[in-house]
Coordinates of C-alpha atoms and ligand atoms in Angstrom, one line a residue:
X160 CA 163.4 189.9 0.7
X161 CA 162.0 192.2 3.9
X162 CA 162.9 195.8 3.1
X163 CA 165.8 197.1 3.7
X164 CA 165.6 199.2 6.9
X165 CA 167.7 202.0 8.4
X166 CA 168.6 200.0 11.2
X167 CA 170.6 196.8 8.7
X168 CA 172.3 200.2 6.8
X169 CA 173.5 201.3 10.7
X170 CA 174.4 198.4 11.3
X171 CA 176.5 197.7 8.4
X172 CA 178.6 200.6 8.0
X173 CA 178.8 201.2 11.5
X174 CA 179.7 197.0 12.3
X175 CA 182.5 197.3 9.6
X176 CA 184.2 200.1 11.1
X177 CA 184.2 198.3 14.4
X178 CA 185.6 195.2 13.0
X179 CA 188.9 197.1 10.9
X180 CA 189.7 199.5 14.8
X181 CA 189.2 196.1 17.0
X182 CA 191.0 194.4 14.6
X183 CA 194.0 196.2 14.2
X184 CA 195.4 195.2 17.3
X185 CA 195.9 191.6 16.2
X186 CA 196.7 192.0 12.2
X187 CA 199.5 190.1 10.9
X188 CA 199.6 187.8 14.1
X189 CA 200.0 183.9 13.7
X190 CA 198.0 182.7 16.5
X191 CA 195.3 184.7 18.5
X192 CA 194.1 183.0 21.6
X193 CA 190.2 183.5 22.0
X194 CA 190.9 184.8 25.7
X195 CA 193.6 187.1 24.0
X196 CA 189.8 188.7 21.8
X197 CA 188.1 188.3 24.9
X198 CA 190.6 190.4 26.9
X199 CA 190.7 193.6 23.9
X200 CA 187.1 193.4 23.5
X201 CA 186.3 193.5 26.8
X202 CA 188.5 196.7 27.5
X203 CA 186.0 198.2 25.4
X204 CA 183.2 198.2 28.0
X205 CA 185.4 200.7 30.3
X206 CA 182.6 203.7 29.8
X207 CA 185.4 205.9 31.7
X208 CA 187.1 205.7 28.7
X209 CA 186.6 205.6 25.3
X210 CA 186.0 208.5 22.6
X211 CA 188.0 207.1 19.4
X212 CA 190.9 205.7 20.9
X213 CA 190.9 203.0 18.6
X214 CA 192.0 204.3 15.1
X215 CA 190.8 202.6 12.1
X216 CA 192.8 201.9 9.1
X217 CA 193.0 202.1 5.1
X218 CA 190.1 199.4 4.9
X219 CA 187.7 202.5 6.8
X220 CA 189.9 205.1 5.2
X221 CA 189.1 204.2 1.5
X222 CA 185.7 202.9 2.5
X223 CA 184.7 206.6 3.7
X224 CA 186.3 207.9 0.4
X225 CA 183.6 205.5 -1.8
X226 CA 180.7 206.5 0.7
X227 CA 181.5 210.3 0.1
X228 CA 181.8 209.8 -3.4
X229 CA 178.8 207.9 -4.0
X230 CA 176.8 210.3 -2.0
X231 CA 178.4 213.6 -4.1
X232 CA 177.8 212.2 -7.4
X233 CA 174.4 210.3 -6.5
X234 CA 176.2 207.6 -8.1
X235 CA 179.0 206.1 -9.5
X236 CA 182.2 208.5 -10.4
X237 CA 185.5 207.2 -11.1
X238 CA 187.5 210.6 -11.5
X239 CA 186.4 211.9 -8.4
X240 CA 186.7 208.5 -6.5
X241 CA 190.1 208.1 -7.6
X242 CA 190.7 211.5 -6.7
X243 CA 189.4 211.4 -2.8
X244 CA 191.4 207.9 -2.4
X245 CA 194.7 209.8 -3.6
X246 CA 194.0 212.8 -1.2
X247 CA 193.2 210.5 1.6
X248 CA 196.1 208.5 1.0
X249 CA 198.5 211.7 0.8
X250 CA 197.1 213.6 4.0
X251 CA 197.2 210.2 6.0
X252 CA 199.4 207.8 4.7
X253 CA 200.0 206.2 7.9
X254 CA 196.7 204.0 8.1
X255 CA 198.6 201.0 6.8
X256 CA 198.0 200.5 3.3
X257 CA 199.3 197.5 1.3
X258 CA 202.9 198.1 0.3
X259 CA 201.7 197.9 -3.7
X260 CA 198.8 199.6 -3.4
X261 CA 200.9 203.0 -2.4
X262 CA 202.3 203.0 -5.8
X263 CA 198.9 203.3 -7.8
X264 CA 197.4 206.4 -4.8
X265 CA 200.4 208.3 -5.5
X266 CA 200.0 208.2 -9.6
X267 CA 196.4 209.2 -8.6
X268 CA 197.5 212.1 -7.8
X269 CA 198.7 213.4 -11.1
X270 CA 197.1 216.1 -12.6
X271 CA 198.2 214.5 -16.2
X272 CA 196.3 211.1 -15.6
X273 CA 193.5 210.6 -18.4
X274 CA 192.8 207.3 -17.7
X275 CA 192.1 206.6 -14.1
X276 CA 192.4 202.8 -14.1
X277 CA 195.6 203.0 -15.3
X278 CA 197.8 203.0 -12.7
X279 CA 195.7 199.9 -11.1
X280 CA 196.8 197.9 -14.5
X281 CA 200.4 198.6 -14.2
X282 CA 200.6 196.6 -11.0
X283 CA 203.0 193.7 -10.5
X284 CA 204.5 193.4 -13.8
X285 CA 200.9 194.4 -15.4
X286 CA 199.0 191.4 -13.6
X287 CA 197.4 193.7 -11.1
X288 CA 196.4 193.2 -7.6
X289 CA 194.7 190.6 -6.3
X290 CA 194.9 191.9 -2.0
X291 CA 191.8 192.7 -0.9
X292 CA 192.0 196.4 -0.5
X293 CA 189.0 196.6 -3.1
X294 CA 186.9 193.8 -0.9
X295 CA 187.7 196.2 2.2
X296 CA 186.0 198.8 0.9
X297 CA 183.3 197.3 -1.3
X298 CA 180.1 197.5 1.4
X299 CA 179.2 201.1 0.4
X300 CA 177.9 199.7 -3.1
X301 CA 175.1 197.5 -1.2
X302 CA 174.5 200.7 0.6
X303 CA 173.8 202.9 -2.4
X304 CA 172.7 200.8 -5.4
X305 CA 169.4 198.9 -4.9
X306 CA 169.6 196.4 -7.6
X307 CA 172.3 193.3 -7.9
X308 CA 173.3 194.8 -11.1
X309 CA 174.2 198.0 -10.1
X310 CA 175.8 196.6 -6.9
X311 CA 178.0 194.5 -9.1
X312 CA 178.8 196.6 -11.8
X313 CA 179.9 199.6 -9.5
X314 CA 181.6 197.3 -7.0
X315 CA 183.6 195.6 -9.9
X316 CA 184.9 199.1 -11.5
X317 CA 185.3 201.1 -7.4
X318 CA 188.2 198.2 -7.0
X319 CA 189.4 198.4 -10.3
X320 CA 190.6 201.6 -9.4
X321 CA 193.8 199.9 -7.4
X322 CA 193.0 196.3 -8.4
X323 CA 192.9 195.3 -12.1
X324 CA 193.3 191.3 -11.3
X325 CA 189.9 189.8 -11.3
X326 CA 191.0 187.9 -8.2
X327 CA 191.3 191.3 -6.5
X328 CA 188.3 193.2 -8.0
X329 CA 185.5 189.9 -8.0
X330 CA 186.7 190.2 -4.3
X331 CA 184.7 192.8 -4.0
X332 CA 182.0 192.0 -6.4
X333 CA 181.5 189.0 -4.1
X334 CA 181.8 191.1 -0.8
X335 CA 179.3 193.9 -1.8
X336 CA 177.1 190.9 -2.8
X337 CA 177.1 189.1 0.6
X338 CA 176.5 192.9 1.9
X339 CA 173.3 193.0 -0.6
X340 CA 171.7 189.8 0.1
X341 CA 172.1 190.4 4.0
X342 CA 170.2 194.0 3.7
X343 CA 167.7 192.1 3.0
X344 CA 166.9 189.5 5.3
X345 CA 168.6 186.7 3.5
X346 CA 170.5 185.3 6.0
X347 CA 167.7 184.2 7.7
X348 CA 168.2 181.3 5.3
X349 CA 171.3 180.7 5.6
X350 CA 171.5 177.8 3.0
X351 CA 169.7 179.8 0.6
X352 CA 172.0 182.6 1.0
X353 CA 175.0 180.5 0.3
X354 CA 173.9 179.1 -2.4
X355 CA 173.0 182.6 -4.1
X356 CA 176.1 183.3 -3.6
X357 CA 177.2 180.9 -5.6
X358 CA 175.5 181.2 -8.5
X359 CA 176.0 185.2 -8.7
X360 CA 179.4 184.2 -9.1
X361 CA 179.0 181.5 -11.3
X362 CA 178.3 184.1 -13.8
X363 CA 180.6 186.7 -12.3
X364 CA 183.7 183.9 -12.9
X365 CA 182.7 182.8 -16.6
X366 CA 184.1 185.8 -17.6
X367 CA 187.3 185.9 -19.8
X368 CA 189.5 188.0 -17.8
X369 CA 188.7 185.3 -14.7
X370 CA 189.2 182.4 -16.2
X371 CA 192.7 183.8 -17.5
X372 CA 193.7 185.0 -14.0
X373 CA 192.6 182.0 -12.6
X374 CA 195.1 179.8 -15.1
X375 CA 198.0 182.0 -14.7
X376 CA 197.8 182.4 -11.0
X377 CA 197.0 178.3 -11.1
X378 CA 194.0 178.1 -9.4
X379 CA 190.5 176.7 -9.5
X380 CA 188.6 177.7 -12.6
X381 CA 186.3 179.6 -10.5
X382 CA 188.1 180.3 -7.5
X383 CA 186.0 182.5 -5.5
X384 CA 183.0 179.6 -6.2
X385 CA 185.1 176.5 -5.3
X386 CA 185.9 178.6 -2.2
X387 CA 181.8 179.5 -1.5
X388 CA 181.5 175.9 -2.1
X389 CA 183.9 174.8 0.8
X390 CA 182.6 177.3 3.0
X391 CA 179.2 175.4 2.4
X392 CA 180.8 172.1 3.7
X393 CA 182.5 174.0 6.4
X394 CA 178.6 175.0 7.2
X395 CA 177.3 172.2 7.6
X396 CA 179.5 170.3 9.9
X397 CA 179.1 170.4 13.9
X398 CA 182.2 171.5 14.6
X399 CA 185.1 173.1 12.7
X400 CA 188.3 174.5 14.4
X401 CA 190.4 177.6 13.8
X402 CA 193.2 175.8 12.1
X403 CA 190.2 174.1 9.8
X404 CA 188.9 177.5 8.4
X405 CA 192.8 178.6 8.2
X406 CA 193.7 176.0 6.1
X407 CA 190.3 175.1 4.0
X408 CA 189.4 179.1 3.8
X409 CA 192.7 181.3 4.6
X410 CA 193.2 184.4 7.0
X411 CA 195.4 185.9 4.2
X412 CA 195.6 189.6 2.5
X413 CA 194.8 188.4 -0.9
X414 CA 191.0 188.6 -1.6
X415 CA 190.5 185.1 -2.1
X416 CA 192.0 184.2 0.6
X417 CA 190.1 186.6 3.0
X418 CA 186.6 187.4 1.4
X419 CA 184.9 183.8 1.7
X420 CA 186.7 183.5 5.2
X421 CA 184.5 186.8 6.3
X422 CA 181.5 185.3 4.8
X423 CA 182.1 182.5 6.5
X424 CA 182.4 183.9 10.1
X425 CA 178.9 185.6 9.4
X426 CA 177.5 181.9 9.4
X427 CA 179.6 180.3 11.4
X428 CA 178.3 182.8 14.2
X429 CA 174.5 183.0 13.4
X430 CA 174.1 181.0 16.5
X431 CA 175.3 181.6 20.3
X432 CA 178.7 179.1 21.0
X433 CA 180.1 177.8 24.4
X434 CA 183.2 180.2 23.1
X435 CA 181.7 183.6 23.7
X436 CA 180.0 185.0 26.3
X437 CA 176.3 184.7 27.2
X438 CA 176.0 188.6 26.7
X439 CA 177.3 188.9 23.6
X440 CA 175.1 188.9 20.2
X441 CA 175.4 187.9 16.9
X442 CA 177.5 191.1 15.8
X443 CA 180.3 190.8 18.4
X444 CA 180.1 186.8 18.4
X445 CA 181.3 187.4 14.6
X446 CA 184.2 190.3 15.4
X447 CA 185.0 188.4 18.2
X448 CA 185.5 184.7 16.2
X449 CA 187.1 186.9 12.4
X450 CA 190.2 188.2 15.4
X451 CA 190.9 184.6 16.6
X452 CA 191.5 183.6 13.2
X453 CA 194.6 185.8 13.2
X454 CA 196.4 187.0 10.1
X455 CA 194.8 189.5 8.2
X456 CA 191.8 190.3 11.1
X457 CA 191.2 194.5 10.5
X458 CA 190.4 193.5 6.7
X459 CA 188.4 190.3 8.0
X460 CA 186.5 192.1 10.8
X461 CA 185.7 194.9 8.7
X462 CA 184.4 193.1 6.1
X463 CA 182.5 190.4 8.4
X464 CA 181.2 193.3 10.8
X465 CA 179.4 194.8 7.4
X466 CA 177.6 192.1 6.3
X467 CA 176.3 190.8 10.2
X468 CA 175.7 194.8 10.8
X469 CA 173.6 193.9 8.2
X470 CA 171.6 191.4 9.3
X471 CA 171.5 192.2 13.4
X472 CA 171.2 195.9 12.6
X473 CA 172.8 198.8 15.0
X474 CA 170.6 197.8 17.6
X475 CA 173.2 194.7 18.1
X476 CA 175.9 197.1 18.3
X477 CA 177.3 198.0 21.9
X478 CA 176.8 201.9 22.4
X479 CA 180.9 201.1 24.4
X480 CA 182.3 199.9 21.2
X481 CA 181.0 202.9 19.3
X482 CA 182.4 205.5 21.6
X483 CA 186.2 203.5 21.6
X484 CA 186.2 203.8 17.9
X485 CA 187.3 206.5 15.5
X486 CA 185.0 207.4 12.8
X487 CA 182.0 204.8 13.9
X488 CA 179.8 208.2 14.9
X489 CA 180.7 209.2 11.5
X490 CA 179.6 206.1 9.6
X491 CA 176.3 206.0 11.8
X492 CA 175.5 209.4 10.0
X493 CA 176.7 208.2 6.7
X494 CA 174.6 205.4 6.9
X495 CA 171.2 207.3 6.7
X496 CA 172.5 209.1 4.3
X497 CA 173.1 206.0 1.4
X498 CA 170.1 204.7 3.3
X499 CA 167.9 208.4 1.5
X500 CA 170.2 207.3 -1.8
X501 CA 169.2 203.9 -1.7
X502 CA 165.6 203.9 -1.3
X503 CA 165.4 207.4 -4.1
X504 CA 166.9 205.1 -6.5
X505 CA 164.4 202.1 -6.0
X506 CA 161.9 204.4 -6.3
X507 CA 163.5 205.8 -9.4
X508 CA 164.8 209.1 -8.5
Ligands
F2R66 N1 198.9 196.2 4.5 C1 198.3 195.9 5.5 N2 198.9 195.3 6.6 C2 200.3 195.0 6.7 C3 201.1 196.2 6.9 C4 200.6 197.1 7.9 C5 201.4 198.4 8.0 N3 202.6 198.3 7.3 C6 201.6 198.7 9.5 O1 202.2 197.9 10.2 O2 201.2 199.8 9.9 N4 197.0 196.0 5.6 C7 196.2 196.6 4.6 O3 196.5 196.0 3.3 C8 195.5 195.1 2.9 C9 194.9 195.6 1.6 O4 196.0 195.6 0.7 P1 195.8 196.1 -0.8 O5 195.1 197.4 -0.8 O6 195.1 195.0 -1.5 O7 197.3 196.3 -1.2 P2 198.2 195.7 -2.4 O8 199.5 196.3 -2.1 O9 197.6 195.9 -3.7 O10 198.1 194.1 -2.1 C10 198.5 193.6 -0.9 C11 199.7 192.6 -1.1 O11 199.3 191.5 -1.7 C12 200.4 191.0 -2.5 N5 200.0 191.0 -4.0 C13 198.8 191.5 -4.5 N6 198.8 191.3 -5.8 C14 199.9 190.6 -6.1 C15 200.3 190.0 -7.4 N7 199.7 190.1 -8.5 N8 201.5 189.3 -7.3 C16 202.2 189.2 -6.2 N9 201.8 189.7 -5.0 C17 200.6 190.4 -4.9 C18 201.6 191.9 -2.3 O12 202.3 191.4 -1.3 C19 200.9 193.2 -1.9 O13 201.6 194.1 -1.2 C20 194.5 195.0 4.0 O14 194.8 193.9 4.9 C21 194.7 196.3 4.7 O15 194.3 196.2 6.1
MG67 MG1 193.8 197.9 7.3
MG68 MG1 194.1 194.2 6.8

């Protein structure tokens, strides 16, 4: 692939962000007209106002908690990741979190905790999680780690913090994957991108743990692949409408149901549409189409917004939608920062 510059590293944290403040205003709705996204997103072009006023949510919450971590410990650490999402959670517990996932930030907390991941496995009767709160804060990991194995590996063990199902925590593997292969260019080829994709997770999903979750929760044998595969067929069809992508992909909270639908925006917006306007670009076309799909559209956004911040770079990112957001300044800042990380590691360092 092309290196991966600053610009696709702006653009990803910074895109994401956008995606979980522009979304909030529609989560948990049914149906969102497109004039409805049009309408919001066009309020955000009033340069009288601005500076933050759209708040972001747990999905940017958590996600700053894994970028600070990751940039402390020039790596991967699971005591102190564990630790900022607890403190985060109790000084701000107000940025909607899942109504599970409070349960496991509050045992975080305890000063008597040896085994961080434990809490996480206690979950739901000792199933675990399967939301996508680990896929709403999996970018960072593309942002740090250079190689797939790293990105994986670190992706895989950040969610397992709070989700110990594999259909919550390959959620994120999958998520920080999409965020990888964009860095680098490979959406340019949009076929090929799919399709590597899908055999990462081949090998992701023939692991025991997945193939167990995947019989007891009675779905495909490898669910997140049978999903990549119908977002393929969704791909290559002239025209697919909202309630198609609802019902083939899902607008839901659980990972599955949410991470190949974001994936699937990316592509399904690579190209201008009668549906948007003339102005807009490739990273608002995608915000813009994740909200009209109602349901779970922060988480969607967010994680849509990273991976086409990723390919179109901050320089496809309205200076306006910046200034309405709270903490996209920050993430612009964070962003060079994994940016130093990531290129000392490929180096070596
Ligand atoms: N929670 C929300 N939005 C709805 C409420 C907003 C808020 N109350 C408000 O109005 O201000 N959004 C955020 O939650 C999602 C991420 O959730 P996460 O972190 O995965 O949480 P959790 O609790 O682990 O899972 C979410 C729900 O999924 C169901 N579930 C998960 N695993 C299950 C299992 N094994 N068995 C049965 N159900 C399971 C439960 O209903 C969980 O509560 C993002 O959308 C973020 O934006
Ligand atoms: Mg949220
Ligand atoms: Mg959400």
């Amino acid at each position: 692939g092309v290196p991966a510059s600053l610009s696709r590293f702006r653009g990803a944290l910074v895109a994401a962000v956008l995606g979980d403040c522009v979304g909030g205003e529609f989560e948990g709705a049914e149906e969102v007209p497109m004039e409805s996204v049009l309408q919001h997103l066009n309020s955000l072009n009033d340069e009288t106002k601005g500076n933050g006023i759209l708040e972001y949510s747990d999905d940017t919450a958590m996600a700053r908690c894994v970028v600070q971590s990751l940039l402390t410990h020039a790596g991967f650490n699971e005591q102190d990741m564990a630790r900022r999402f607890s403190k985060e959670y109790s000084a701000s517990p107000g940025r909607g979190y899942g109504s599970g996932v409070i349960h496991v930030l509050k045992k975080l907390a305890s000063p008597q905790l040896s085994d961080v991941y434990q809490p996480a496995r206690n979950q739901f009767n000792g199933r675990g999680s399967f939301g996508n709160g680990g896929a709403m804060r999996a970018s960072p990991f593309a942002l740090a780690f250079p190689d797939i194995a790293s990105v994986k590996r670190f992706a895989r063990l950040g969610a397992m913090l709070t989700h110990s199902c594999s259909l919550g925590y390959n959620g994120a593997v999958l998520q920080a994957l999409a965020v990888h292969l964009s860095l680098q260019g490979a959406l340019d080829l949009p076929q090929k991108f799919i399709n590597t994709l899908i055999t990462e997770m081949e090998e992701v999903e023939a692991d025991e743990a997945a193939r167990n979750d995947a019989r007891i929760l009675k779905e495909a044998e490898k669910p997140f692949c049978e999903r990549l595969h119908r977002v393929r067929d969704l791909m290559d069809r002239s025209k697919v409408s909202i309630e198609e992508v609802i019902s083939e992909l899902g607008n839901g909270i659980a990972a599955l149901h949410s991470v190949p639908t974001a994936i699937f925006c990316v592509l399904h917006c690579l190209q201008p549409q009668e549906c948007f306007p003339e102005s807009y670009g490739g990273v608002e076309r995608t915000i813009a189409y994740s909200l009209a799909l109602g349901g779970d559209t922060d988480t969607i956004a967010c994680m849509a917004g990273a991976i086409a911040g990723a390919h179109y770079g901050i320089k496809a990112i309205p200076q306006t939608w910046i200034k309405f957001c709270e903490g996209a300044e920050d993430a612009d800042l964070n962003a060079e920062r994994l940016h130093m990380m990531y290129h000392q590691l490929s180096q070596g360092g």
